[in-house]
């Protein structure tokens, strides 16, 4: 929906950290590439991938970007640590799959923003998936605290078959993670493609207000781009 797209554009503008999730083949990387176009050109972006698919320089030729490729002798963890020496504003990791999630979350705690992808079938499962990946390398309680403190939004991409038998990829869920009174909480802002605007927590509106955004489901760029389509 237009409201869902506006919300996610505003989330990038407000420097929130996003995980794009879904099952294999749904288009997680393509959507991550799409939403990353909302990052201002002057904010340094570092992409880290095993196969170079992001092509951020081609998407945004005027952007300040460094592209890294991992290998058998240069791991995701190595790349994440190396990237922090280059003062990035955004770190985009093509996919978190294992122990590198610890280094990825550590960079979020430093104030560097992030966009990455993850295999799961429900946005609400993202914290548990990340904890399981890092269980042998960091305590569960500390890991969960970092996730709910520094990971803001998970977006689930799904596929449905339309009346003509064609596959349609769509934003299925948008989930916001936060802590309230020392309790770890999540809120589904979008479920089955439908935006839910009720019961927005103060922690979410505060993050947007700091970026000067008062209407979180409205965005001028989205209005121009979608004129006549909705």
XYZ file of N, CA and C in Angstrom:
690
model
N 0.836 -1.192 0.000
C 0.000 0.000 0.000
C 0.872 1.243 0.000
N 0.248 2.359 -0.380
C 0.969 3.632 -0.371
C 1.423 3.989 1.039
N 0.582 3.696 2.033
C 0.926 4.016 3.413
C 2.129 3.192 3.890
N 2.158 1.921 3.507
C 3.273 1.069 3.896
C 4.578 1.527 3.281
N 4.538 1.893 2.007
C 5.736 2.387 1.336
C 6.194 3.704 1.941
N 5.244 4.597 2.234
C 5.587 5.877 2.859
C 6.242 5.647 4.211
N 5.702 4.727 4.981
C 6.269 4.436 6.300
C 7.719 3.987 6.172
N 8.002 3.083 5.227
C 9.362 2.557 5.104
C 10.325 3.611 4.570
N 9.861 4.468 3.656
C 10.713 5.568 3.192
C 11.043 6.488 4.370
N 10.046 6.785 5.182
C 10.266 7.638 6.344
C 11.187 6.972 7.361
N 11.096 5.649 7.481
C 11.955 4.924 8.413
C 13.426 5.054 8.017
N 13.712 4.997 6.727
C 15.091 5.190 6.259
C 15.527 6.619 6.530
N 14.652 7.566 6.270
C 14.965 8.967 6.536
C 15.253 9.199 8.016
N 14.570 8.452 8.891
C 14.756 8.575 10.333
C 15.912 7.706 10.846
N 16.680 7.131 9.936
C 17.851 6.320 10.261
C 17.507 5.134 11.155
N 16.458 4.420 10.785
C 16.123 3.188 11.483
C 16.834 2.008 10.824
N 17.017 0.954 11.600
C 17.702 -0.238 11.117
C 16.679 -1.270 10.673
N 16.874 -1.807 9.459
C 15.881 -2.683 8.845
C 16.445 -4.069 8.526
N 15.604 -5.077 8.720
C 15.880 -6.425 8.241
C 14.782 -6.787 7.248
N 15.176 -7.164 6.050
C 14.216 -7.591 5.028
C 14.219 -9.116 5.042
N 13.071 -9.709 5.341
C 13.037 -11.158 5.500
C 12.006 -11.810 4.583
N 12.087 -13.131 4.507
C 11.191 -13.893 3.654
C 11.839 -15.213 3.294
N 11.116 -16.022 2.578
C 11.646 -17.312 2.158
C 12.513 -17.145 0.906
N 13.324 -18.144 0.563
C 14.192 -18.029 -0.611
C 13.408 -17.705 -1.882
N 13.929 -16.761 -2.671
C 13.346 -16.457 -3.969
C 12.220 -15.446 -3.979
N 11.909 -14.840 -2.826
C 10.789 -13.894 -2.806
C 11.201 -12.485 -3.240
N 12.508 -12.216 -3.289
C 12.957 -10.890 -3.705
C 13.436 -10.005 -2.567
N 14.007 -10.619 -1.527
C 14.487 -9.844 -0.374
C 15.560 -8.837 -0.782
N 16.552 -9.317 -1.536
C 17.650 -8.436 -1.941
C 17.157 -7.326 -2.848
N 16.247 -7.650 -3.761
C 15.729 -6.623 -4.671
C 14.992 -5.532 -3.897
N 14.222 -5.930 -2.876
C 13.523 -4.913 -2.095
C 14.501 -4.116 -1.251
N 15.526 -4.774 -0.711
C 16.551 -4.045 0.050
C 17.230 -3.005 -0.838
N 17.533 -3.388 -2.080
C 18.121 -2.442 -3.031
C 17.175 -1.284 -3.291
N 15.893 -1.600 -3.438
C 14.894 -0.567 -3.725
C 14.787 0.436 -2.584
N 14.646 -0.046 -1.348
C 14.432 0.871 -0.232
C 15.701 1.636 0.109
N 16.872 1.077 -0.227
C 18.130 1.774 0.056
C 18.313 3.009 -0.820
N 17.523 3.124 -1.883
C 17.607 4.317 -2.720
C 17.152 5.567 -1.981
N 16.481 5.400 -0.836
C 16.010 6.543 -0.065
C 17.112 7.169 0.778
N 18.287 6.543 0.823
C 19.402 7.096 1.598
C 19.990 8.289 0.850
N 20.180 9.437 1.526
C 20.777 10.608 0.868
C 22.167 10.304 0.325
N 22.522 10.912 -0.795
C 23.798 10.636 -1.452
C 25.002 10.938 -0.567
N 24.893 11.931 0.329
C 26.047 12.333 1.127
C 26.317 11.402 2.304
N 25.419 10.474 2.583
C 25.618 9.544 3.690
C 26.358 8.301 3.184
N 27.552 8.085 3.714
C 28.390 6.995 3.205
C 27.758 5.627 3.441
N 27.717 4.835 2.382
C 27.155 3.484 2.407
C 28.261 2.488 2.091
N 28.336 1.415 2.875
C 29.237 0.309 2.571
C 28.396 -0.950 2.398
N 28.531 -1.606 1.255
C 27.817 -2.858 1.014
C 28.786 -4.017 1.181
N 28.310 -5.104 1.800
C 29.126 -6.294 2.029
C 28.354 -7.496 1.505
N 28.940 -8.197 0.519
C 28.252 -9.308 -0.131
C 29.231 -10.412 -0.490
N 28.696 -11.631 -0.658
C 29.527 -12.701 -1.214
C 29.433 -12.684 -2.735
N 28.220 -12.505 -3.260
C 28.029 -12.281 -4.692
C 27.559 -10.841 -4.883
N 28.235 -10.096 -5.733
C 27.918 -8.680 -5.893
C 26.593 -8.503 -6.634
N 25.540 -8.213 -5.858
C 24.204 -8.051 -6.429
C 23.620 -6.673 -6.160
N 24.121 -5.999 -5.126
C 23.515 -4.732 -4.734
C 23.759 -3.662 -5.793
N 24.984 -3.590 -6.324
C 25.346 -2.627 -7.380
C 24.897 -1.210 -7.001
N 25.252 -0.817 -5.790
C 24.788 0.476 -5.284
C 25.294 1.645 -6.130
N 26.503 1.511 -6.653
C 27.041 2.582 -7.503
C 26.204 2.766 -8.765
N 25.636 1.668 -9.280
C 24.798 1.775 -10.472
C 23.425 2.337 -10.118
N 22.917 1.949 -8.952
C 21.614 2.450 -8.520
C 21.680 3.946 -8.234
N 22.773 4.364 -7.555
C 22.927 5.772 -7.165
C 24.348 6.218 -7.517
N 24.582 6.616 -8.758
C 25.935 6.957 -9.222
C 26.602 8.079 -8.448
N 25.828 8.975 -7.856
C 26.403 10.118 -7.144
C 26.587 9.860 -5.652
N 26.257 8.666 -5.193
C 26.317 8.366 -3.768
C 27.744 8.086 -3.311
N 27.988 8.317 -2.022
C 29.258 7.993 -1.380
C 29.185 6.534 -0.959
N 29.813 5.648 -1.715
C 29.634 4.213 -1.493
C 30.942 3.439 -1.659
N 31.117 2.434 -0.812
C 32.217 1.484 -0.929
C 31.604 0.089 -0.999
N 32.010 -0.698 -1.988
C 31.468 -2.043 -2.151
C 32.535 -3.074 -1.771
N 32.191 -3.987 -0.855
C 33.115 -5.033 -0.419
C 32.557 -6.399 -0.795
N 33.472 -7.318 -1.118
C 33.084 -8.688 -1.428
C 33.845 -9.638 -0.513
N 33.122 -10.523 0.167
C 33.767 -11.466 1.068
C 34.250 -12.680 0.287
N 35.132 -13.452 0.917
C 35.687 -14.644 0.280
C 36.079 -15.631 1.371
N 36.729 -16.702 0.992
C 37.155 -17.701 1.970
C 38.186 -17.130 2.934
N 38.941 -16.122 2.511
C 39.972 -15.551 3.381
C 39.585 -14.167 3.914
N 38.401 -13.683 3.534
C 37.918 -12.375 4.006
C 36.434 -12.536 4.330
N 36.154 -12.850 5.594
C 34.810 -13.231 6.005
C 33.896 -12.010 6.179
N 32.601 -12.299 6.385
C 31.658 -11.225 6.689
C 32.100 -10.478 7.942
N 32.530 -11.217 8.948
C 32.986 -10.583 10.191
C 34.172 -9.660 9.916
N 35.138 -10.135 9.113
C 36.295 -9.312 8.754
C 35.845 -8.035 8.039
N 34.908 -8.197 7.113
C 34.444 -7.052 6.319
C 33.726 -6.026 7.201
N 32.903 -6.511 8.134
C 32.178 -5.591 9.017
C 33.152 -4.805 9.882
N 34.152 -5.491 10.447
C 35.146 -4.810 11.284
C 35.944 -3.807 10.462
N 36.337 -4.210 9.254
C 37.105 -3.315 8.375
C 36.289 -2.092 7.981
N 35.013 -2.279 7.714
C 34.173 -1.173 7.252
C 34.043 -0.074 8.285
N 34.081 -0.424 9.566
C 33.897 0.588 10.608
C 35.041 1.595 10.646
N 36.191 1.228 10.079
C 37.324 2.158 10.013
C 37.136 3.206 8.926
N 36.111 3.017 8.088
C 35.892 3.940 6.971
C 34.726 4.897 7.228
N 34.313 4.984 8.474
C 33.283 5.938 8.905
C 31.999 5.872 8.070
N 31.385 4.708 7.976
C 30.126 4.640 7.218
C 28.961 5.194 8.025
N 27.951 5.665 7.335
C 26.682 5.996 7.979
C 25.743 4.804 7.882
N 25.876 4.037 6.793
C 25.043 2.864 6.568
C 25.927 1.671 6.217
N 25.586 0.514 6.786
C 26.254 -0.724 6.446
C 25.200 -1.702 5.940
N 25.344 -2.130 4.694
C 24.384 -3.041 4.092
C 25.044 -4.408 3.896
N 24.562 -5.390 4.633
C 25.079 -6.753 4.536
C 24.054 -7.569 3.757
N 24.504 -8.234 2.695
C 23.561 -8.906 1.795
C 22.680 -9.907 2.525
N 23.262 -10.633 3.491
C 22.459 -11.600 4.245
C 23.223 -12.021 5.487
N 22.548 -12.032 6.638
C 23.163 -12.584 7.841
C 22.761 -14.047 7.949
N 23.772 -14.911 8.117
C 23.522 -16.348 8.084
C 24.051 -17.077 9.310
N 24.999 -16.458 10.036
C 25.631 -17.173 11.135
C 26.254 -16.235 12.139
N 27.452 -16.561 12.558
C 28.092 -15.844 13.651
C 28.379 -14.382 13.339
N 28.364 -14.003 12.046
C 28.613 -12.596 11.727
C 27.519 -11.682 12.260
N 26.390 -12.265 12.666
C 25.309 -11.446 13.214
C 25.765 -10.722 14.475
N 26.697 -11.307 15.223
C 27.208 -10.650 16.424
C 27.920 -9.353 16.051
N 28.805 -9.416 15.068
C 29.525 -8.220 14.616
C 28.573 -7.199 14.007
N 27.556 -7.708 13.295
C 26.582 -6.810 12.671
C 25.824 -6.016 13.728
N 25.350 -6.696 14.766
C 24.623 -5.990 15.817
C 25.531 -5.054 16.599
N 26.781 -5.436 16.766
C 27.714 -4.564 17.458
C 27.917 -3.255 16.716
N 27.922 -3.312 15.373
C 28.088 -2.066 14.627
C 26.840 -1.200 14.742
N 25.655 -1.821 14.913
C 24.447 -1.015 15.113
C 24.515 -0.253 16.431
N 25.150 -0.845 17.441
C 25.241 -0.185 18.744
C 26.157 1.035 18.698
N 27.000 1.142 17.659
C 27.903 2.289 17.550
C 27.247 3.494 16.882
N 26.019 3.323 16.396
C 25.339 4.422 15.718
C 25.356 4.307 14.208
N 26.048 3.279 13.671
C 26.004 3.025 12.233
C 24.668 2.354 11.917
N 23.998 2.810 10.882
C 22.706 2.237 10.499
C 22.902 1.033 9.587
N 21.883 0.161 9.539
C 22.050 -1.048 8.747
C 20.788 -1.515 8.047
N 20.990 -2.150 6.908
C 19.943 -2.867 6.181
C 20.531 -4.223 5.810
N 19.813 -5.301 6.110
C 20.286 -6.630 5.754
C 19.086 -7.510 5.449
N 19.346 -8.743 5.008
C 18.261 -9.696 4.709
C 18.438 -10.952 5.559
N 17.317 -11.669 5.713
C 17.310 -12.842 6.577
C 16.233 -13.815 6.099
N 16.519 -15.112 6.160
C 15.528 -16.126 5.803
C 14.618 -16.413 6.991
N 13.340 -16.121 6.873
C 12.327 -16.511 7.842
C 10.960 -16.287 7.209
N 9.933 -16.928 7.751
C 8.602 -16.818 7.157
C 7.667 -15.909 7.936
N 8.195 -15.217 8.962
C 7.370 -14.314 9.763
C 8.280 -13.253 10.367
N 7.913 -11.996 10.203
C 8.747 -10.901 10.702
C 8.934 -10.979 12.209
N 7.952 -11.511 12.912
C 8.036 -11.597 14.373
C 9.078 -12.603 14.850
N 9.527 -13.473 13.949
C 10.522 -14.478 14.306
C 11.951 -13.969 14.192
N 12.140 -12.763 13.692
C 13.489 -12.251 13.450
C 14.356 -12.274 14.712
N 13.891 -11.756 15.853
C 14.756 -11.790 17.045
C 15.210 -13.198 17.417
N 14.294 -14.175 17.425
C 14.673 -15.536 17.798
C 15.638 -16.142 16.790
N 15.460 -15.829 15.497
C 16.387 -16.334 14.473
C 17.785 -15.785 14.710
N 17.887 -14.492 15.012
C 19.188 -13.881 15.248
C 19.838 -14.435 16.505
N 19.054 -14.621 17.558
C 19.587 -15.185 18.802
C 20.134 -16.586 18.563
N 19.412 -17.394 17.803
C 19.859 -18.762 17.524
C 21.164 -18.774 16.743
N 21.328 -17.824 15.832
C 22.555 -17.746 15.045
C 23.771 -17.460 15.917
N 23.563 -16.659 16.969
C 24.683 -16.177 17.773
C 24.783 -16.859 19.131
N 23.997 -17.901 19.360
C 23.883 -18.484 20.699
C 25.214 -18.982 21.256
N 26.125 -19.405 20.389
C 27.393 -19.939 20.862
C 28.445 -18.854 21.063
N 28.117 -17.620 20.674
C 29.138 -16.579 20.685
C 28.820 -15.420 21.625
N 27.613 -15.362 22.155
C 27.216 -14.263 23.023
C 26.023 -14.730 23.856
N 25.882 -14.201 25.068
C 24.786 -14.599 25.929
C 23.428 -14.234 25.346
N 22.429 -15.104 25.560
C 21.098 -14.893 24.999
C 20.486 -13.580 25.480
N 20.571 -13.309 26.775
C 19.947 -12.100 27.321
C 20.554 -10.835 26.721
N 21.861 -10.811 26.616
C 22.530 -9.639 26.039
C 22.157 -9.478 24.575
N 22.093 -10.613 23.860
C 21.749 -10.573 22.443
C 20.341 -10.022 22.249
N 19.388 -10.517 23.037
C 18.015 -10.040 22.912
C 17.907 -8.560 23.241
N 18.637 -8.116 24.246
C 18.617 -6.697 24.615
C 19.113 -5.835 23.462
N 20.211 -6.251 22.824
C 20.751 -5.498 21.683
C 19.759 -5.476 20.522
N 19.104 -6.611 20.274
C 18.148 -6.680 19.167
C 16.991 -5.721 19.372
N 16.385 -5.770 20.552
C 15.216 -4.923 20.807
C 15.590 -3.455 21.044
N 16.875 -3.190 21.274
C 17.318 -1.811 21.462
C 17.759 -1.156 20.164
N 18.346 -1.937 19.257
C 18.982 -1.341 18.082
C 18.421 -1.810 16.737
N 17.681 -2.912 16.715
C 17.015 -3.323 15.478
C 15.593 -2.775 15.517
N 15.239 -1.962 14.542
C 13.955 -1.262 14.598
C 12.829 -1.992 13.873
N 13.080 -2.400 12.631
C 11.976 -2.863 11.776
C 12.363 -4.104 10.993
N 11.437 -5.052 10.939
C 11.568 -6.206 10.048
C 10.439 -6.137 9.019
N 10.789 -6.368 7.765
C 9.824 -6.343 6.661
C 9.783 -7.724 6.036
N 8.592 -8.316 5.981
C 8.438 -9.637 5.370
C 7.919 -9.486 3.947
N 8.665 -10.055 2.999
C 8.259 -10.072 1.597
C 7.676 -11.452 1.286
N 6.503 -11.476 0.672
C 5.846 -12.747 0.342
C 5.395 -12.749 -1.113
N 4.939 -13.909 -1.563
C 4.437 -14.077 -2.926
C 3.009 -14.612 -2.856
N 2.125 -14.018 -3.634
C 0.784 -14.588 -3.790
C 0.502 -14.759 -5.287
N -0.382 -15.663 -5.613
C -0.762 -15.919 -7.004
C -2.044 -15.159 -7.301
N -2.007 -14.328 -8.363
C -3.193 -13.529 -8.686
C -4.200 -14.358 -9.489
N -5.295 -13.713 -9.876
C -6.368 -14.431 -10.575
C -5.951 -14.938 -11.950
N -4.808 -14.438 -12.460
C -4.329 -14.878 -13.763
C -3.222 -15.943 -13.643
N -2.976 -16.369 -12.397
C -1.964 -17.386 -12.174
C -0.551 -16.856 -12.145
N -0.380 -15.527 -12.046
C 0.952 -14.931 -12.024
C 1.376 -14.632 -10.582
N 2.680 -14.751 -10.339
C 3.217 -14.450 -9.022
C 3.269 -12.945 -8.784
N 2.835 -12.521 -7.618
C 2.897 -11.121 -7.226
C 3.636 -11.024 -5.899
N 4.758 -10.331 -5.900
C 5.510 -10.115 -4.666
C 4.960 -8.874 -3.965
N 4.843 -8.948 -2.647
C 4.266 -7.818 -1.923
C 4.814 -7.751 -0.506
N 4.685 -6.573 0.105
C 5.068 -6.392 1.501
C 3.965 -6.999 2.353
N 4.267 -8.117 2.978
C 3.283 -8.861 3.770
C 3.184 -8.305 5.186
N 4.348 -8.149 5.853
C 4.371 -7.671 7.234
C 5.412 -6.576 7.422
N 5.107 -5.650 8.317
C 6.076 -4.687 8.825
C 5.977 -4.748 10.341
N 7.074 -5.115 10.999
C 7.063 -5.300 12.447
C 8.068 -4.358 13.094
N 7.635 -3.666 14.147
C 8.492 -2.741 14.888
C 8.863 -3.377 16.214
N 10.177 -3.360 16.542
C 10.677 -3.925 17.792
C 11.091 -2.803 18.739
N 10.772 -2.955 20.014
C 11.107 -1.913 20.991
C 11.050 -2.479 22.399
N 11.554 -1.678 23.344
C 11.482 -2.033 24.753
C 10.628 -1.002 25.490
N 9.762 -1.484 26.351
C 8.892 -0.614 27.122
C 8.852 -1.127 28.558
N 9.253 -0.270 29.505
C 9.302 -0.661 30.913
C 10.100 -1.954 31.095
N 11.241 -2.014 30.392
C 12.160 -3.152 30.446
C 11.555 -4.434 29.878
N 10.444 -4.303 29.175
C 9.821 -5.455 28.509
C 10.111 -5.398 27.011
N 10.492 -6.533 26.443
C 10.770 -6.613 25.012
C 9.459 -6.816 24.262
N 9.174 -5.911 23.330
C 7.876 -5.938 22.660
C 8.039 -5.823 21.142
N 6.994 -6.209 20.430
C 6.939 -5.995 18.982
C 5.524 -5.572 18.613
N 5.418 -4.879 17.498
C 4.118 -4.421 17.007
C 4.052 -4.641 15.505
N 3.016 -5.352 15.059
C 2.806 -5.534 13.624
C 2.102 -4.297 13.069
N 2.843 -3.481 12.337
C 2.279 -2.287 11.724
C 1.597 -2.609 10.399
N 1.937 -3.747 9.830
C 1.326 -4.203 8.586
C 1.241 -5.717 8.647
N 0.094 -6.281 8.343
C -0.084 -7.721 8.366
C -0.938 -8.136 7.170
N -0.445 -9.118 6.422
C -1.104 -9.570 5.194
C -1.325 -8.403 4.227
N -0.363 -7.480 4.216
C -0.413 -6.352 3.298
C -1.266 -5.182 3.737
N -1.927 -5.297 4.904
C -2.813 -4.232 5.378
C -2.159 -3.470 6.517
N -2.082 -2.143 6.375
C -1.440 -1.298 7.377
C -2.364 -1.099 8.567
N -1.783 -1.255 9.765
C -2.513 -1.033 11.008
C -2.012 0.281 11.621
N -2.875 1.263 11.764
C -2.456 2.569 12.255
C -2.819 2.807 13.720
N -3.465 1.832 14.356
C -3.892 2.017 15.731
C -2.788 1.602 16.700
N -2.839 2.210 17.893
C -1.963 1.829 19.006
C -0.481 1.946 18.643
N -0.099 3.058 18.032
C 1.306 3.297 17.719
C 2.044 3.644 19.008
N 3.085 2.902 19.387
C 3.789 3.183 20.640
C 4.573 4.481 20.581
N 4.731 5.109 21.736
C 5.459 6.373 21.802
C 6.896 6.255 21.354
N 7.512 5.085 21.572
C 8.901 4.882 21.148
C 9.049 5.034 19.638
N 8.029 4.608 18.891
C 8.087 4.715 17.433
C 7.918 6.159 16.976
N 6.915 6.843 17.501
C 6.685 8.232 17.087
C 7.858 9.117 17.477
N 8.510 8.815 18.604
C 9.663 9.613 19.035
C 10.812 9.501 18.047
N 11.060 8.301 17.540
C 12.136 8.114 16.561
C 11.883 8.953 15.311
N 10.624 9.021 14.884
C 10.294 9.823 13.712
C 10.378 11.318 14.010
N 9.916 11.730 15.170
C 9.945 13.148 15.528
C 11.367 13.694 15.542
N 12.313 12.869 15.971
C 13.713 13.309 15.991
C 14.217 13.621 14.584
N 13.598 13.003 13.584
C 13.967 13.253 12.184
C 13.052 14.297 11.544
N 12.182 14.919 12.346
C 11.278 15.947 11.823
C 10.084 15.388 11.081
N 9.736 14.121 11.335
C 8.616 13.483 10.645
C 7.451 13.349 11.620
N 6.347 13.992 11.325
C 5.178 13.939 12.201
C 4.071 13.046 11.651
N 4.047 12.864 10.330
C 3.046 11.996 9.709
C 3.772 10.783 9.147
N 3.794 9.704 9.940
C 4.659 8.578 9.607
C 4.162 7.740 8.440
N 2.900 7.874 8.082
C 2.351 7.101 6.958
C 2.151 7.965 5.709
N 2.810 9.143 5.689
C 2.738 10.011 4.525
C 4.148 10.432 4.124
N 4.390 10.507 2.818
C 5.702 10.873 2.309
C 5.516 11.565 0.962
N 6.096 12.758 0.811
C 5.899 13.541 -0.409
C 6.424 12.820 -1.642
N 7.581 12.151 -1.535
C 8.129 11.435 -2.683
C 7.192 10.311 -3.123
N 6.648 9.598 -2.155
C 5.730 8.514 -2.481
C 4.465 9.062 -3.140
N 3.993 10.207 -2.652
C 2.803 10.826 -3.257
C 3.038 11.136 -4.729
N 4.228 11.683 -5.037
C 4.538 12.012 -6.437
C 4.691 10.755 -7.293
N 5.384 9.754 -6.750
C 5.664 8.550 -7.519
C 4.431 7.699 -7.771
N 3.463 7.759 -6.856
C 2.301 6.883 -6.954
C 1.048 7.614 -7.424
N 1.190 8.858 -7.842
C 0.027 9.615 -8.272
C -0.695 8.888 -9.408
N -1.990 8.656 -9.194
C -2.793 7.984 -10.197
C -2.746 6.465 -10.151
N -1.907 5.899 -9.247
C -1.761 4.435 -9.188
C -2.587 3.817 -8.060
N -2.984 4.627 -7.083
C -3.763 4.099 -5.962
C -5.137 4.766 -5.934
